[in-house]
């Protein structure tokens, strides 16, 4: 039986997106109406016909049955681009668990009501000669206001509306008269903020320059042909392009897009924000000129909206951006490319916690487009799908620039260093090589995956660790200039002065343990006072362009050493870097989630890839306390297959993706006791379903960090081979939560196949 009522949203571009209105579905339209369908509905007291979109169905009337109006008609074209995005929102809500509002807000940029956003302008419609004639006429008639406006327009033919009504003090009547005479026009359109700013006009970015003259090599050609030939045969697929760094993946993307764009198709390119550098954007600009636009998180909501409008109107064919660019309203989408597809940033950290890869595949299916995933170190999940034939595996094995050989890697056992009496954070070998490079004036990158000065600070006498009063974590030592000044909480931002003695026992022997970026920087200065060091981490890149600035200063040779967190290992080419030191490879290895080995392997491989990008050959030193770990061994040999094999065995044994799906239900509350009661209650209510479907349950238990910002945190994990079984469980959980009022004070999130532990 078809549903009787439809919930409809009226104006999708405004804040009112949260409100739905219930309408009856007339018998005659039953067949045509589905989620996302655009319909005409009588609205308000006057029952004026307005258009709306169907977002859900129901059997029950929400209020007096007789007062519910009926849908008047289905609009032409039934499901348009907004409609398919709404369909996608429904998919997000269902697959990842969130409210419909959050899902809609994820796929549709909301037009903010910001003053000045509707940009009106007044334009002169006649030639300068005609204007001179008119001017004489108005002067004769003493039409002072008309003279004022015309004089201004003869100087600047398009001026802002505000200027006309404001400073020039022209009345609406005058303006209307001039409009009637067809002297001026008032326009609202044609205005989009250009987010590329000055880059657009600079000469070196003209479409079609330079890159056109590169010829794909044999390997690259095969990849380009495969994807584009399939496409012209009407075959769309998900491809995984596994290609070593520098093998020309980006070049291949551009070639493929070029061919599709020439057939009138459009392309979305997802690139992790961190890798979305000027260099990358420039390459796309050179090929596609003003047909390409970029999105990033620094765009305001209004700017994002404008970009989406440009895409919808067909003014651009290619959009490059992070995760959210996935929802660009292209009408003729041909391909979605996800570069560095293994990156954790493709998973949304807010509900709906969707994975861009999965949503891209869904969107591509809806629009008959292809998906191309690219990486030097594919995620274990994607590679597994490719090996099993769910995706098509394509590869690039050679670096495009023949001279750039892979770097030589050595692994240093830090335990052995300590036994030999070396207490420095630099092993003997690393120190030697650093000295050598500094002498040769070649550059060095030092990588440490932790910002700040030290891991935590504790008392050597009583063992007391100084913790954040609002979070269950230790504070991190930071310093200003050279003084170790303050302790900072990396979770809530709390700061306090560094105490001189232990707050517990009064002992003066308190010290920092572990190492962070600042500590490494300090140690470089200590060992090599003549070296110039730049540091790049969250603390030094708060300002808008700090990122690019630090990188370009390093590229210009303003420093010998760049110390940084993972920010420095992603996709930057420095031809003069011949040494990469990984200070403590194990830091990320034992994070509390199943992806930690994969992330570490990826980081090490990427870091190693930074050495010897130019014609100079490079060396990499990996320092570790666990040189025998399969992840370190495989990274040292830059052997993806070896890593994959070991990792696959581990995941299969412990029932993790891709062998099993995981649903985490994370709950947060002000009071610990109440939180425990609620988690237990929820699990109890689901017990029957868990048993029937043979779902594996882990927990409920305290989250790794039990308190952040004075809120307590608990988590329970469910595992099952079938994703849909977990979706059903999530739906049942939603039901339980909705029916018990006490859950209102509890913040609950669902996370499928989480990329970080809780
Ligand atoms: P990836 O994205 O795989 O790291 P890129 O596309 O950035 O690789 O290519 C690496 C370098 O090799 C770039 O400088 C690029 O211009 C160059 N390159 C790529 N393909 C070719 C080619 N067919 N001929 C000459 N140079 C190439
Ligand atoms: Zn103490
Ligand atoms: Zn805190």
PDB file of N, CA, C and O in Angstrom, residues 660-712:
ATOM      1  N   UNK A 660      34.089  -7.035   8.545  1.00  0.00           N
ATOM      2  CA  UNK A 660      32.935  -6.887   9.406  1.00  0.00           C
ATOM      3  C   UNK A 660      32.634  -5.394   9.432  1.00  0.00           C
ATOM      4  O   UNK A 660      33.537  -4.587   9.237  1.00  0.00           O
ATOM      5  N   UNK A 661      31.392  -5.037   9.648  1.00  0.00           N
ATOM      6  CA  UNK A 661      31.105  -3.612   9.821  1.00  0.00           C
ATOM      7  C   UNK A 661      30.955  -3.312  11.302  1.00  0.00           C
ATOM      8  O   UNK A 661      30.592  -4.189  12.086  1.00  0.00           O
ATOM      9  N   UNK A 662      31.275  -2.079  11.649  1.00  0.00           N
ATOM     10  CA  UNK A 662      31.225  -1.677  13.047  1.00  0.00           C
ATOM     11  C   UNK A 662      30.278  -0.491  13.182  1.00  0.00           C
ATOM     12  O   UNK A 662      30.310   0.425  12.368  1.00  0.00           O
ATOM     13  N   UNK A 663      29.427  -0.540  14.193  1.00  0.00           N
ATOM     14  CA  UNK A 663      28.603   0.626  14.521  1.00  0.00           C
ATOM     15  C   UNK A 663      28.977   1.052  15.928  1.00  0.00           C
ATOM     16  O   UNK A 663      28.915   0.244  16.853  1.00  0.00           O
ATOM     17  N   UNK A 664      29.391   2.299  16.082  1.00  0.00           N
ATOM     18  CA  UNK A 664      29.636   2.756  17.440  1.00  0.00           C
ATOM     19  C   UNK A 664      28.528   3.703  17.850  1.00  0.00           C
ATOM     20  O   UNK A 664      28.104   4.546  17.070  1.00  0.00           O
ATOM     21  N   UNK A 665      28.036   3.508  19.061  1.00  0.00           N
ATOM     22  CA  UNK A 665      27.042   4.417  19.611  1.00  0.00           C
ATOM     23  C   UNK A 665      27.737   5.130  20.760  1.00  0.00           C
ATOM     24  O   UNK A 665      28.168   4.516  21.728  1.00  0.00           O
ATOM     25  N   UNK A 666      27.890   6.430  20.569  1.00  0.00           N
ATOM     26  CA  UNK A 666      28.650   7.227  21.511  1.00  0.00           C
ATOM     27  C   UNK A 666      27.701   8.134  22.263  1.00  0.00           C
ATOM     28  O   UNK A 666      26.839   8.770  21.661  1.00  0.00           O
ATOM     29  N   UNK A 667      27.813   8.149  23.597  1.00  0.00           N
ATOM     30  CA  UNK A 667      26.867   8.929  24.399  1.00  0.00           C
ATOM     31  C   UNK A 667      27.586   9.853  25.366  1.00  0.00           C
ATOM     32  O   UNK A 667      28.585   9.482  25.972  1.00  0.00           O
ATOM     33  N   UNK A 668      27.033  11.055  25.497  1.00  0.00           N
ATOM     34  CA  UNK A 668      27.669  12.086  26.304  1.00  0.00           C
ATOM     35  C   UNK A 668      26.637  12.704  27.245  1.00  0.00           C
ATOM     36  O   UNK A 668      25.507  12.971  26.825  1.00  0.00           O
ATOM     37  N   UNK A 669      27.031  12.950  28.484  1.00  0.00           N
ATOM     38  CA  UNK A 669      26.071  13.488  29.461  1.00  0.00           C
ATOM     39  C   UNK A 669      26.812  14.272  30.549  1.00  0.00           C
ATOM     40  O   UNK A 669      27.973  14.005  30.816  1.00  0.00           O
ATOM     41  N   UNK A 670      26.112  15.209  31.176  1.00  0.00           N
ATOM     42  CA  UNK A 670      26.709  16.003  32.253  1.00  0.00           C
ATOM     43  C   UNK A 670      27.018  15.180  33.500  1.00  0.00           C
ATOM     44  O   UNK A 670      27.918  15.503  34.250  1.00  0.00           O
ATOM     45  N   UNK A 671      26.170  14.163  33.748  1.00  0.00           N
ATOM     46  CA  UNK A 671      26.331  13.380  34.966  1.00  0.00           C
ATOM     47  C   UNK A 671      26.696  11.941  34.641  1.00  0.00           C
ATOM     48  O   UNK A 671      26.042  11.296  33.820  1.00  0.00           O
ATOM     49  N   UNK A 672      27.722  11.448  35.307  1.00  0.00           N
ATOM     50  CA  UNK A 672      28.223  10.114  34.989  1.00  0.00           C
ATOM     51  C   UNK A 672      27.212   9.022  35.323  1.00  0.00           C
ATOM     52  O   UNK A 672      26.993   8.105  34.540  1.00  0.00           O
ATOM     53  N   UNK A 673      26.589   9.132  36.497  1.00  0.00           N
ATOM     54  CA  UNK A 673      25.645   8.102  36.940  1.00  0.00           C
ATOM     55  C   UNK A 673      24.488   7.947  35.971  1.00  0.00           C
ATOM     56  O   UNK A 673      24.142   6.834  35.550  1.00  0.00           O
ATOM     57  N   UNK A 674      23.913   9.057  35.587  1.00  0.00           N
ATOM     58  CA  UNK A 674      22.788   9.050  34.653  1.00  0.00           C
ATOM     59  C   UNK A 674      23.230   8.474  33.306  1.00  0.00           C
ATOM     60  O   UNK A 674      22.508   7.702  32.677  1.00  0.00           O
ATOM     61  N   UNK A 675      24.416   8.828  32.896  1.00  0.00           N
ATOM     62  CA  UNK A 675      24.943   8.340  31.626  1.00  0.00           C
ATOM     63  C   UNK A 675      25.033   6.812  31.621  1.00  0.00           C
ATOM     64  O   UNK A 675      24.620   6.156  30.669  1.00  0.00           O
ATOM     65  N   UNK A 676      25.556   6.252  32.703  1.00  0.00           N
ATOM     66  CA  UNK A 676      25.675   4.793  32.789  1.00  0.00           C
ATOM     67  C   UNK A 676      24.302   4.146  32.745  1.00  0.00           C
ATOM     68  O   UNK A 676      24.104   3.147  32.063  1.00  0.00           O
ATOM     69  N   UNK A 677      23.367   4.733  33.499  1.00  0.00           N
ATOM     70  CA  UNK A 677      22.002   4.179  33.482  1.00  0.00           C
ATOM     71  C   UNK A 677      21.425   4.179  32.069  1.00  0.00           C
ATOM     72  O   UNK A 677      20.834   3.210  31.628  1.00  0.00           O
ATOM     73  N   UNK A 678      21.608   5.277  31.354  1.00  0.00           N
ATOM     74  CA  UNK A 678      21.040   5.383  30.009  1.00  0.00           C
ATOM     75  C   UNK A 678      21.695   4.417  29.016  1.00  0.00           C
ATOM     76  O   UNK A 678      21.001   3.797  28.211  1.00  0.00           O
ATOM     77  N   UNK A 679      23.009   4.293  29.097  1.00  0.00           N
ATOM     78  CA  UNK A 679      23.677   3.340  28.185  1.00  0.00           C
ATOM     79  C   UNK A 679      23.180   1.925  28.451  1.00  0.00           C
ATOM     80  O   UNK A 679      22.851   1.189  27.529  1.00  0.00           O
ATOM     81  N   UNK A 680      23.104   1.582  29.747  1.00  0.00           N
ATOM     82  CA  UNK A 680      22.630   0.245  30.096  1.00  0.00           C
ATOM     83  C   UNK A 680      21.193   0.019  29.624  1.00  0.00           C
ATOM     84  O   UNK A 680      20.862  -1.041  29.107  1.00  0.00           O
ATOM     85  N   UNK A 681      20.364   1.032  29.813  1.00  0.00           N
ATOM     86  CA  UNK A 681      18.957   0.930  29.393  1.00  0.00           C
ATOM     87  C   UNK A 681      18.857   0.685  27.890  1.00  0.00           C
ATOM     88  O   UNK A 681      18.146  -0.206  27.425  1.00  0.00           O
ATOM     89  N   UNK A 682      19.605   1.452  27.130  1.00  0.00           N
ATOM     90  CA  UNK A 682      19.573   1.323  25.669  1.00  0.00           C
ATOM     91  C   UNK A 682      19.966  -0.086  25.233  1.00  0.00           C
ATOM     92  O   UNK A 682      19.270  -0.741  24.452  1.00  0.00           O
ATOM     93  N   UNK A 683      21.062  -0.558  25.799  1.00  0.00           N
ATOM     94  CA  UNK A 683      21.557  -1.884  25.443  1.00  0.00           C
ATOM     95  C   UNK A 683      20.534  -2.952  25.816  1.00  0.00           C
ATOM     96  O   UNK A 683      20.285  -3.893  25.060  1.00  0.00           O
ATOM     97  N   UNK A 684      19.912  -2.783  26.975  1.00  0.00           N
ATOM     98  CA  UNK A 684      18.907  -3.729  27.448  1.00  0.00           C
ATOM     99  C   UNK A 684      17.731  -3.819  26.467  1.00  0.00           C
ATOM    100  O   UNK A 684      17.258  -4.896  26.126  1.00  0.00           O
ATOM    101  N   UNK A 685      17.290  -2.660  25.997  1.00  0.00           N
ATOM    102  CA  UNK A 685      16.166  -2.604  25.061  1.00  0.00           C
ATOM    103  C   UNK A 685      16.507  -3.263  23.722  1.00  0.00           C
ATOM    104  O   UNK A 685      15.640  -3.724  23.001  1.00  0.00           O
ATOM    105  N   UNK A 686      17.786  -3.260  23.391  1.00  0.00           N
ATOM    106  CA  UNK A 686      18.195  -3.819  22.088  1.00  0.00           C
ATOM    107  C   UNK A 686      18.575  -5.296  22.194  1.00  0.00           C
ATOM    108  O   UNK A 686      18.813  -5.961  21.195  1.00  0.00           O
ATOM    109  N   UNK A 687      18.648  -5.792  23.419  1.00  0.00           N
ATOM    110  CA  UNK A 687      19.156  -7.146  23.691  1.00  0.00           C
ATOM    111  C   UNK A 687      18.567  -8.225  22.774  1.00  0.00           C
ATOM    112  O   UNK A 687      19.296  -9.010  22.182  1.00  0.00           O
ATOM    113  N   UNK A 688      17.230  -8.188  22.614  1.00  0.00           N
ATOM    114  CA  UNK A 688      16.557  -9.203  21.813  1.00  0.00           C
ATOM    115  C   UNK A 688      17.074  -9.209  20.369  1.00  0.00           C
ATOM    116  O   UNK A 688      17.423 -10.240  19.807  1.00  0.00           O
ATOM    117  N   UNK A 689      17.128  -8.026  19.815  1.00  0.00           N
ATOM    118  CA  UNK A 689      17.553  -7.873  18.428  1.00  0.00           C
ATOM    119  C   UNK A 689      19.011  -8.332  18.255  1.00  0.00           C
ATOM    120  O   UNK A 689      19.360  -9.018  17.294  1.00  0.00           O
ATOM    121  N   UNK A 690      19.847  -7.963  19.227  1.00  0.00           N
ATOM    122  CA  UNK A 690      21.259  -8.329  19.188  1.00  0.00           C
ATOM    123  C   UNK A 690      21.397  -9.852  19.154  1.00  0.00           C
ATOM    124  O   UNK A 690      22.177 -10.409  18.388  1.00  0.00           O
ATOM    125  N   UNK A 691      20.565 -10.517  19.991  1.00  0.00           N
ATOM    126  CA  UNK A 691      20.621 -11.972  20.073  1.00  0.00           C
ATOM    127  C   UNK A 691      20.118 -12.604  18.777  1.00  0.00           C
ATOM    128  O   UNK A 691      20.779 -13.444  18.186  1.00  0.00           O
ATOM    129  N   UNK A 692      18.953 -12.130  18.311  1.00  0.00           N
ATOM    130  CA  UNK A 692      18.354 -12.700  17.096  1.00  0.00           C
ATOM    131  C   UNK A 692      19.268 -12.604  15.886  1.00  0.00           C
ATOM    132  O   UNK A 692      19.375 -13.527  15.093  1.00  0.00           O
ATOM    133  N   UNK A 693      19.881 -11.465  15.742  1.00  0.00           N
ATOM    134  CA  UNK A 693      20.690 -11.234  14.537  1.00  0.00           C
ATOM    135  C   UNK A 693      22.148 -11.636  14.727  1.00  0.00           C
ATOM    136  O   UNK A 693      22.976 -11.439  13.847  1.00  0.00           O
ATOM    137  N   UNK A 694      22.456 -12.152  15.909  1.00  0.00           N
ATOM    138  CA  UNK A 694      23.835 -12.535  16.238  1.00  0.00           C
ATOM    139  C   UNK A 694      24.824 -11.400  16.007  1.00  0.00           C
ATOM    140  O   UNK A 694      25.834 -11.539  15.321  1.00  0.00           O
ATOM    141  N   UNK A 695      24.463 -10.264  16.567  1.00  0.00           N
ATOM    142  CA  UNK A 695      25.332  -9.098  16.490  1.00  0.00           C
ATOM    143  C   UNK A 695      26.316  -9.167  17.652  1.00  0.00           C
ATOM    144  O   UNK A 695      25.937  -9.502  18.764  1.00  0.00           O
ATOM    145  N   UNK A 696      27.568  -8.865  17.357  1.00  0.00           N
ATOM    146  CA  UNK A 696      28.601  -8.875  18.380  1.00  0.00           C
ATOM    147  C   UNK A 696      28.592  -7.534  19.099  1.00  0.00           C
ATOM    148  O   UNK A 696      28.574  -6.491  18.445  1.00  0.00           O
ATOM    149  N   UNK A 697      28.584  -7.561  20.425  1.00  0.00           N
ATOM    150  CA  UNK A 697      28.567  -6.300  21.161  1.00  0.00           C
ATOM    151  C   UNK A 697      29.822  -6.162  22.012  1.00  0.00           C
ATOM    152  O   UNK A 697      30.225  -7.090  22.688  1.00  0.00           O
ATOM    153  N   UNK A 698      30.448  -4.995  21.944  1.00  0.00           N
ATOM    154  CA  UNK A 698      31.609  -4.717  22.784  1.00  0.00           C
ATOM    155  C   UNK A 698      31.257  -3.518  23.667  1.00  0.00           C
ATOM    156  O   UNK A 698      30.969  -2.449  23.168  1.00  0.00           O
ATOM    157  N   UNK A 699      31.281  -3.705  24.954  1.00  0.00           N
ATOM    158  CA  UNK A 699      30.898  -2.630  25.864  1.00  0.00           C
ATOM    159  C   UNK A 699      29.503  -2.873  26.400  1.00  0.00           C
ATOM    160  O   UNK A 699      29.033  -4.009  26.361  1.00  0.00           O
ATOM    161  N   UNK A 700      28.800  -1.851  26.875  1.00  0.00           N
ATOM    162  CA  UNK A 700      29.230  -0.443  26.946  1.00  0.00           C
ATOM    163  C   UNK A 700      30.381  -0.220  27.925  1.00  0.00           C
ATOM    164  O   UNK A 700      30.497  -0.929  28.915  1.00  0.00           O
ATOM    165  N   UNK A 701      31.184   0.779  27.604  1.00  0.00           N
ATOM    166  CA  UNK A 701      32.341   1.090  28.434  1.00  0.00           C
ATOM    167  C   UNK A 701      32.618   2.584  28.383  1.00  0.00           C
ATOM    168  O   UNK A 701      32.093   3.279  27.512  1.00  0.00           O
ATOM    169  N   UNK A 702      33.439   3.053  29.311  1.00  0.00           N
ATOM    170  CA  UNK A 702      33.858   4.448  29.266  1.00  0.00           C
ATOM    171  C   UNK A 702      34.660   4.692  27.986  1.00  0.00           C
ATOM    172  O   UNK A 702      35.387   3.815  27.537  1.00  0.00           O
ATOM    173  N   UNK A 703      34.514   5.866  27.427  1.00  0.00           N
ATOM    174  CA  UNK A 703      35.332   6.218  26.268  1.00  0.00           C
ATOM    175  C   UNK A 703      36.787   6.335  26.720  1.00  0.00           C
ATOM    176  O   UNK A 703      37.060   6.436  27.920  1.00  0.00           O
ATOM    177  N   UNK A 704      37.705   6.281  25.782  1.00  0.00           N
ATOM    178  CA  UNK A 704      39.133   6.358  26.124  1.00  0.00           C
ATOM    179  C   UNK A 704      39.411   7.583  26.990  1.00  0.00           C
ATOM    180  O   UNK A 704      40.140   7.520  27.970  1.00  0.00           O
ATOM    181  N   UNK A 705      38.816   8.694  26.599  1.00  0.00           N
ATOM    182  CA  UNK A 705      38.882   9.880  27.442  1.00  0.00           C
ATOM    183  C   UNK A 705      37.490  10.040  28.019  1.00  0.00           C
ATOM    184  O   UNK A 705      36.548  10.358  27.302  1.00  0.00           O
ATOM    185  N   UNK A 706      37.367   9.777  29.302  1.00  0.00           N
ATOM    186  CA  UNK A 706      36.022   9.670  29.881  1.00  0.00           C
ATOM    187  C   UNK A 706      35.353  11.025  30.082  1.00  0.00           C
ATOM    188  O   UNK A 706      34.142  11.131  30.140  1.00  0.00           O
ATOM    189  N   UNK A 707      36.156  12.092  30.125  1.00  0.00           N
ATOM    190  CA  UNK A 707      35.551  13.404  30.322  1.00  0.00           C
ATOM    191  C   UNK A 707      36.232  14.445  29.438  1.00  0.00           C
ATOM    192  O   UNK A 707      37.457  14.551  29.429  1.00  0.00           O
ATOM    193  N   UNK A 708      35.444  15.189  28.682  1.00  0.00           N
ATOM    194  CA  UNK A 708      35.974  16.325  27.933  1.00  0.00           C
ATOM    195  C   UNK A 708      35.018  17.489  28.146  1.00  0.00           C
ATOM    196  O   UNK A 708      33.809  17.336  28.004  1.00  0.00           O
ATOM    197  N   UNK A 709      35.584  18.648  28.478  1.00  0.00           N
ATOM    198  CA  UNK A 709      34.759  19.833  28.678  1.00  0.00           C
ATOM    199  C   UNK A 709      33.650  19.616  29.696  1.00  0.00           C
ATOM    200  O   UNK A 709      32.529  20.075  29.505  1.00  0.00           O
ATOM    201  N   UNK A 710      33.958  18.893  30.761  1.00  0.00           N
ATOM    202  CA  UNK A 710      33.006  18.610  31.831  1.00  0.00           C
ATOM    203  C   UNK A 710      31.826  17.736  31.396  1.00  0.00           C
ATOM    204  O   UNK A 710      30.799  17.705  32.073  1.00  0.00           O
ATOM    205  N   UNK A 711      31.963  17.057  30.291  1.00  0.00           N
ATOM    206  CA  UNK A 711      30.910  16.122  29.867  1.00  0.00           C
ATOM    207  C   UNK A 711      31.492  14.705  29.881  1.00  0.00           C
ATOM    208  O   UNK A 711      32.602  14.484  29.415  1.00  0.00           O
ATOM    209  N   UNK A 712      30.685  13.770  30.420  1.00  0.00           N
ATOM    210  CA  UNK A 712      31.149  12.392  30.508  1.00  0.00           C
ATOM    211  C   UNK A 712      30.801  11.618  29.240  1.00  0.00           C
ATOM    212  O   UNK A 712      29.822  11.934  28.565  1.00  0.00           O
TER     213      UNK A 712
END
